[in-house]
């Protein structure tokens, strides 16, 4: 095996051959979805398109889009394209209204996903001689299971650490001589600080590379992490709806993430009109899964804004590269790797008897995201004592934590002190500098 690639033939496939492969797979996938997913069949029928109208990827734009709302409407089984007995696992993403998006996997789907993650590990210099420490969350979150499986495929010794418990992370990292770290960039930054507090210098650890994703991060943050851990830091991208991490990954050039185009077709569209834009133009990223059996999404709108580039890459891979997402076309925030919608916080406030007069501030302090929620106290909840207000803040913070899975700092303020808006209310201030 060429040590620079996990599957060299696929990763360096000439463009003509790649397009032909994508076209062949797309024709089969459209037929599969049309025959087995009534919801998508209805969307196609409404648009007046049938499987026989799709001859290759040049016809992709004839197909209807799918959005997260479609996935919520069809919860839990409406987008399933194979009998449930053929599925061996689910993964899930957080939902805004209690309804989560559930993705289903056959064993074939898991094998392909793990291959994609293995490609990312090898692109970061991973081999069967490496020790891969996976500190992404396990369970329903795709980060842990994806990189865990990819590490197994490469043949590396895999440490399935999951997130948190930093003392134990450091102990295993040093004792087992971890060489590749997989986690969110904010946790990598925190580990760097923690190692320093333990008196462990960058040259004292055994790490050579890190694969970081699940939340936005800047080039500035990359440089800080590389310095604090003494590594080369690689970006990885994915979403539960398409499989999980490994949809795209960085190579040693660290200039955009190669999309695994033998398994996914990427398009960039104008988020307002849905028109497909040429390579090099900024717009919303749309993915079509070419190989997934259980949960094959066609033209899924990610809401991530980015640019695609077909510039030749020095690594030899022919796959198109996507830039880091430059924001979102909707109002979703990614905080500490968790999807957060202002509407989730609003739901909690109303359930707990507060008014919908609030503001949310997101910042990044010492490379860790902070979430502050400012809420007006309703007159009936006014308290004369600081202890009384503090107890209400704690109680509300707990209710929001239960909804989001991350803890905010709640600040109760006097009635009528939050500025009212006559137009569209600006609820969120994001002070993080997430892109240049």
C-alpha positions in Angstrom: 0.0 0.0 0.0 1.2 3.5 -0.9 1.6 5.1 2.6 0.2 8.4 1.4 -3.2 7.0 0.4 -5.6 4.5 2.0 -7.2 3.6 -1.4 -4.9 5.1 -4.0 -6.9 4.0 -7.1 -10.0 5.8 -5.9 -8.3 8.8 -4.4 -6.2 9.6 -7.5 -8.7 8.6 -10.1 -8.6 10.6 -13.4 -11.5 13.1 -13.5 -13.2 11.6 -16.6 -13.2 8.2 -14.9 -14.5 9.7 -11.7 -17.4 11.5 -13.4 -18.3 8.2 -15.3 -18.3 6.3 -11.9 -20.4 9.0 -10.3 -22.9 9.0 -13.2 -23.2 5.2 -13.1 -23.8 5.2 -9.3 -26.2 8.2 -9.4 -28.5 6.4 -12.0 -28.7 3.4 -9.7 -29.2 5.4 -6.5 -32.1 7.5 -8.0 -33.8 4.3 -9.0 -33.3 2.8 -5.5 -34.6 5.9 -3.8 -37.6 6.3 -6.1 -38.6 2.7 -5.6 -38.1 2.5 -1.8 -38.7 6.0 -0.4 -42.3 7.1 -1.0 -41.6 10.6 0.4 -38.9 11.3 -2.1 -40.8 9.7 -4.9 -43.6 12.2 -4.2 -41.1 15.1 -4.4 -39.9 13.8 -7.8 -43.4 13.3 -9.1 -44.3 16.8 -8.1 -41.3 18.1 -10.0 -42.2 15.9 -13.0 -39.0 13.9 -13.0 -38.6 10.1 -13.2 -35.6 7.9 -12.7 -35.3 7.3 -16.5 -34.7 11.1 -16.9 -31.5 10.8 -14.9 -28.7 9.6 -17.3 -25.7 10.9 -15.2 -24.4 13.6 -12.9 -25.2 16.3 -15.6 -28.9 15.6 -14.8 -28.5 16.0 -11.0 -30.0 19.5 -11.0 -33.3 18.0 -12.3 -33.8 16.3 -8.9 -35.6 18.0 -5.9 -33.6 19.2 -2.9 -34.0 17.7 0.6 -33.7 19.8 3.8 -33.5 19.1 7.5 -37.3 19.9 7.7 -38.0 17.0 5.3 -36.0 14.7 7.7 -38.0 16.0 10.6 -41.3 15.5 8.8 -40.4 11.9 8.0 -39.1 11.0 11.5 -38.4 8.3 12.4 -38.6 5.9 9.4 -39.9 7.9 6.5 -36.5 8.2 4.7 -35.5 4.6 5.2 -34.7 2.9 1.9 -34.1 -0.7 3.0 -36.0 -3.1 5.4 -35.3 -2.3 9.0 -33.8 -5.8 9.5 -31.0 -4.9 7.1 -29.9 -2.0 9.3 -27.3 -2.6 12.0 -27.0 0.9 13.6 -28.3 4.3 13.9 -26.5 7.6 14.6 -28.3 10.8 15.5 -28.0 14.6 15.5 -29.6 17.0 17.9 -33.0 18.3 17.0 -34.5 21.8 17.5 -38.0 20.7 18.7 -37.3 17.4 20.4 -37.3 15.6 17.0 -33.9 14.4 16.2 -32.5 13.4 12.8 -31.9 9.7 12.8 -29.5 8.2 10.2 -29.6 4.5 9.5 -26.7 2.3 8.4 -26.4 -1.2 6.9 -23.1 -2.9 7.4 -22.1 -1.9 3.9 -22.8 1.8 4.8 -20.6 1.5 7.9 -17.8 -0.1 5.9 -17.8 2.8 3.4 -18.0 5.4 6.2 -15.0 3.8 8.0 -13.1 3.7 4.7 -13.7 7.5 4.3 -12.4 8.1 7.9 -9.4 5.8 7.2 -8.5 7.9 4.1 -8.5 11.0 6.5 -6.2 9.3 9.0 -3.8 8.1 6.2 -3.8 11.6 4.7 -2.7 12.9 8.1 0.2 10.5 8.0 -1.4 7.6 9.9 -0.2 4.0 9.4 -0.7 0.6 11.3 2.2 1.7 13.5 0.3 4.7 15.0 -1.6 5.0 18.2 -4.8 7.0 17.5 -6.5 8.6 20.5 -10.2 9.3 19.7 -11.6 12.0 22.1 -14.7 12.7 20.1 -17.9 11.7 21.9 -19.2 8.2 21.3 -22.8 7.0 21.3 -25.3 8.8 19.0 -22.7 11.4 18.0 -20.9 10.3 14.8 -17.4 11.6 15.7 -16.3 8.8 18.0 -17.6 5.8 16.1 -16.4 7.2 12.7 -12.8 7.9 13.6 -12.7 4.7 15.8 -13.7 2.6 12.8 -11.4 4.4 10.4 -8.5 3.8 12.8 -9.3 0.1 12.9 -9.3 0.0 9.1 -5.8 1.5 9.0 -4.7 -1.0 11.6 -3.6 1.6 14.2 -3.9 0.9 17.9 -7.1 2.7 18.8 -7.8 4.4 22.1 -11.6 4.9 22.4 -11.3 7.6 25.0 -14.5 9.6 24.2 -14.7 13.2 25.4 -13.8 14.7 28.8 -11.9 13.3 31.7 -8.8 15.3 30.8 -6.6 13.8 33.5 -7.1 10.3 32.1 -6.7 11.6 28.5 -3.2 12.9 29.4 -2.3 9.8 31.3 -3.1 7.5 28.4 -1.6 9.9 25.9 1.7 9.8 27.7 1.8 6.2 28.8 0.6 4.7 25.5 2.5 7.2 23.4 -0.4 8.4 21.3 0.7 9.7 17.9 -2.6 11.0 16.4 -5.2 12.9 18.3 -8.9 13.1 17.1 -11.2 15.6 18.8 -12.9 19.0 18.4 -10.4 21.8 17.9 -11.5 23.6 21.1 -10.8 20.4 23.1 -7.4 20.1 21.4 -6.6 23.6 22.5 -7.7 22.8 26.0 -5.6 19.6 26.1 -2.6 21.8 25.0 -3.2 24.1 28.0 -3.6 21.2 30.3 -0.4 19.6 29.2 1.4 22.8 29.8 -0.1 23.0 33.4 1.2 19.5 34.0 4.7 20.7 33.0 4.6 18.6 29.7 6.2 20.6 26.9 5.2 20.0 23.2 8.4 18.1 22.6 7.7 15.8 25.5 4.6 14.2 24.0 4.6 11.7 21.1 1.9 13.3 19.0 2.6 14.1 15.4 -0.8 14.9 14.0 -4.4 15.9 15.0 -7.6 15.4 13.1 -10.1 18.1 14.3 -13.6 18.8 13.2 -17.3 19.0 14.4 -17.1 22.8 14.9 -15.8 25.9 13.1 -12.2 26.9 13.7 -9.8 29.5 12.2 -6.3 29.3 10.7 -5.2 31.3 13.8 -6.5 28.6 16.1 -4.8 25.9 13.9 -1.5 27.6 14.4 -2.0 27.9 18.2 -2.9 24.2 18.5 0.0 23.1 16.3 2.3 25.1 18.5 0.9 24.0 21.9 0.8 20.3 21.0 3.8 20.2 18.6 1.8 18.6 15.8 0.3 19.2 12.3 -3.4 19.9 12.6 -5.8 18.6 9.9 -9.4 19.5 9.3 -12.2 16.9 8.7 -15.8 17.5 7.7 -19.0 15.5 7.7 -22.6 15.5 8.9 -24.8 12.8 10.3 -27.2 13.1 7.5 -24.6 12.0 4.9 -22.7 9.5 7.2 -20.6 11.5 9.7 -17.0 12.7 9.7 -15.0 11.7 6.6 -17.2 13.2 3.9 -14.1 15.4 3.3 -10.6 15.7 4.8 -7.4 17.7 4.6 -4.2 16.4 3.1 -0.6 17.6 3.9 -1.2 20.7 1.8 -3.8 21.9 4.4 -5.5 24.0 1.8 -9.2 22.9 1.7 -10.7 19.4 2.3 -10.9 16.7 -0.4 -14.4 15.5 -0.8 -14.7 11.7 -1.2 -16.2 12.1 -4.6 -16.5 8.4 -5.4 -19.1 8.3 -2.6 -20.6 11.9 -2.6 -21.4 14.4 -5.2 -21.0 18.0 -4.1 -22.8 21.0 -5.5 -22.7 24.7 -4.6 -26.0 26.5 -5.0 -27.3 30.0 -4.5 -29.2 29.6 -1.2 -31.9 32.0 -2.3 -32.7 30.6 -5.7 -31.4 27.1 -5.7 -29.4 27.7 -8.9 -26.2 25.6 -9.2 -23.1 27.8 -9.2 -19.8 27.2 -10.9 -16.7 26.0 -9.1 -14.9 28.9 -7.3 -18.1 30.7 -6.4 -19.3 31.0 -2.8 -22.7 29.4 -1.9 -24.5 26.7 0.0 -23.0 23.2 -0.1 -25.4 20.4 -1.3 -24.5 16.7 -1.0 -25.8 13.6 -2.8 -24.9 10.2 -1.3 -24.0 7.8 -4.1 -23.5 4.5 -2.2 -25.6 4.7 1.0 -28.2 1.9 1.1 -30.2 2.6 4.3 -30.4 6.4 4.3 -29.5 7.7 0.9 -30.1 11.5 0.7 -30.2 13.1 -2.8 -29.4 16.8 -3.0 -29.3 17.4 0.7 -28.9 21.1 1.6 -26.3 21.3 4.4 -26.8 25.1 4.9 -23.0 25.4 5.1 -21.6 28.2 3.0 -18.3 27.4 1.2 -16.4 27.3 -2.1 -15.3 24.3 -4.2 -12.0 24.2 -6.0 -10.7 21.9 -8.7 -7.1 23.3 -8.6 -4.5 20.6 -8.9 -3.3 19.4 -5.4 0.3 18.5 -4.7 -0.8 15.5 -2.8 -1.9 13.8 -6.0 -5.6 13.4 -5.0 -8.0 14.3 -7.8 -11.0 14.9 -5.5 -12.5 18.4 -5.5 -11.6 20.5 -2.4 -14.0 22.4 -0.3 -13.0 25.4 1.8 -13.7 25.5 5.5 -17.4 26.5 5.9 -17.7 30.3 6.1 -20.9 30.4 8.0 -24.4 29.0 7.5 -27.4 30.1 5.4 -29.7 29.6 8.4 -29.3 30.6 12.0 -27.8 27.5 13.5 -24.8 28.0 15.8 -22.2 25.3 16.4 -21.0 25.7 20.0 -18.4 23.2 21.3 -19.3 20.8 18.5 -23.1 20.9 19.3 -25.7 22.3 17.0 -27.6 25.0 18.8 -30.7 26.9 17.5 -31.9 30.1 19.2 -35.4 28.6 18.9 -34.4 25.8 21.3 -33.4 28.3 23.9 -36.7 30.3 23.3 -38.7 27.1 23.8 -37.1 26.5 27.2 -37.7 30.2 28.3 -41.3 30.0 27.4 -41.8 26.6 29.1 -40.1 28.0 32.3 -42.4 31.0 32.4 -40.1 33.7 31.0 -40.9 36.3 28.3 -39.4 35.9 24.9 -37.2 39.0 25.5 -33.7 37.6 25.5 -30.3 37.8 23.8 -27.6 35.2 23.2 -23.9 36.0 23.2 -21.4 33.5 21.9 -17.7 34.0 22.3 -14.5 32.1 22.4 -12.3 32.5 25.5 -9.0 30.6 25.7 -10.0 28.6 22.7 -13.3 27.4 24.3 -16.7 28.5 23.2 -18.8 30.4 25.8 -22.6 30.7 25.7 -24.2 33.5 27.6 -28.0 33.9 27.7 -29.5 37.2 29.0 -33.2 37.0 30.0 -35.6 39.5 31.4 -37.1 38.6 34.7 -41.0 38.7 34.5 -42.5 40.9 37.2 -43.9 37.9 39.1 -40.5 36.3 39.4 -38.8 39.4 40.8 -36.8 38.7 43.9 -35.5 41.1 46.6 -32.5 38.9 47.3 -29.4 38.1 45.3 -29.7 34.5 46.4 -33.2 34.3 45.0 -32.1 35.5 41.5 -29.1 33.2 41.6 -31.3 30.2 42.3 -33.5 31.1 39.3 -30.5 31.5 37.1 -29.2 28.1 38.1 -32.6 26.5 37.6 -32.9 28.1 34.1 -29.3 27.1 33.2 -30.1 23.5 34.1 -33.3 23.5 31.9 -31.3 24.9 28.9 -28.5 22.4 29.5 -31.1 19.6 29.4 -32.3 20.8 26.0 -29.0 21.6 24.4 -26.5 19.2 26.0 -24.2 22.1 26.8 -24.3 24.5 29.8 -24.9 28.2 29.3 -24.2 31.1 31.7 -27.6 32.6 32.4 -28.0 36.3 33.4 -31.4 37.5 34.6 -31.9 41.2 34.0 -34.5 43.7 35.0 -37.7 43.9 33.0 -37.6 46.2 29.8 -33.8 46.4 29.8 -33.3 44.3 26.6 -33.6 46.5 23.5 -36.8 45.8 21.5 -36.6 45.6 17.7 -39.3 46.9 15.4 -38.1 44.6 12.5 -36.6 41.2 12.7 -35.2 40.7 16.2 -31.5 40.2 16.4 -31.2 37.7 19.2 -27.7 36.4 18.6 -24.3 38.1 18.8 -21.5 35.7 17.8 -18.2 37.4 18.8 -16.0 34.4 17.6 -13.8 35.2 14.6 -14.5 31.9 12.8 -13.2 32.9 9.4 -10.9 35.4 8.0 
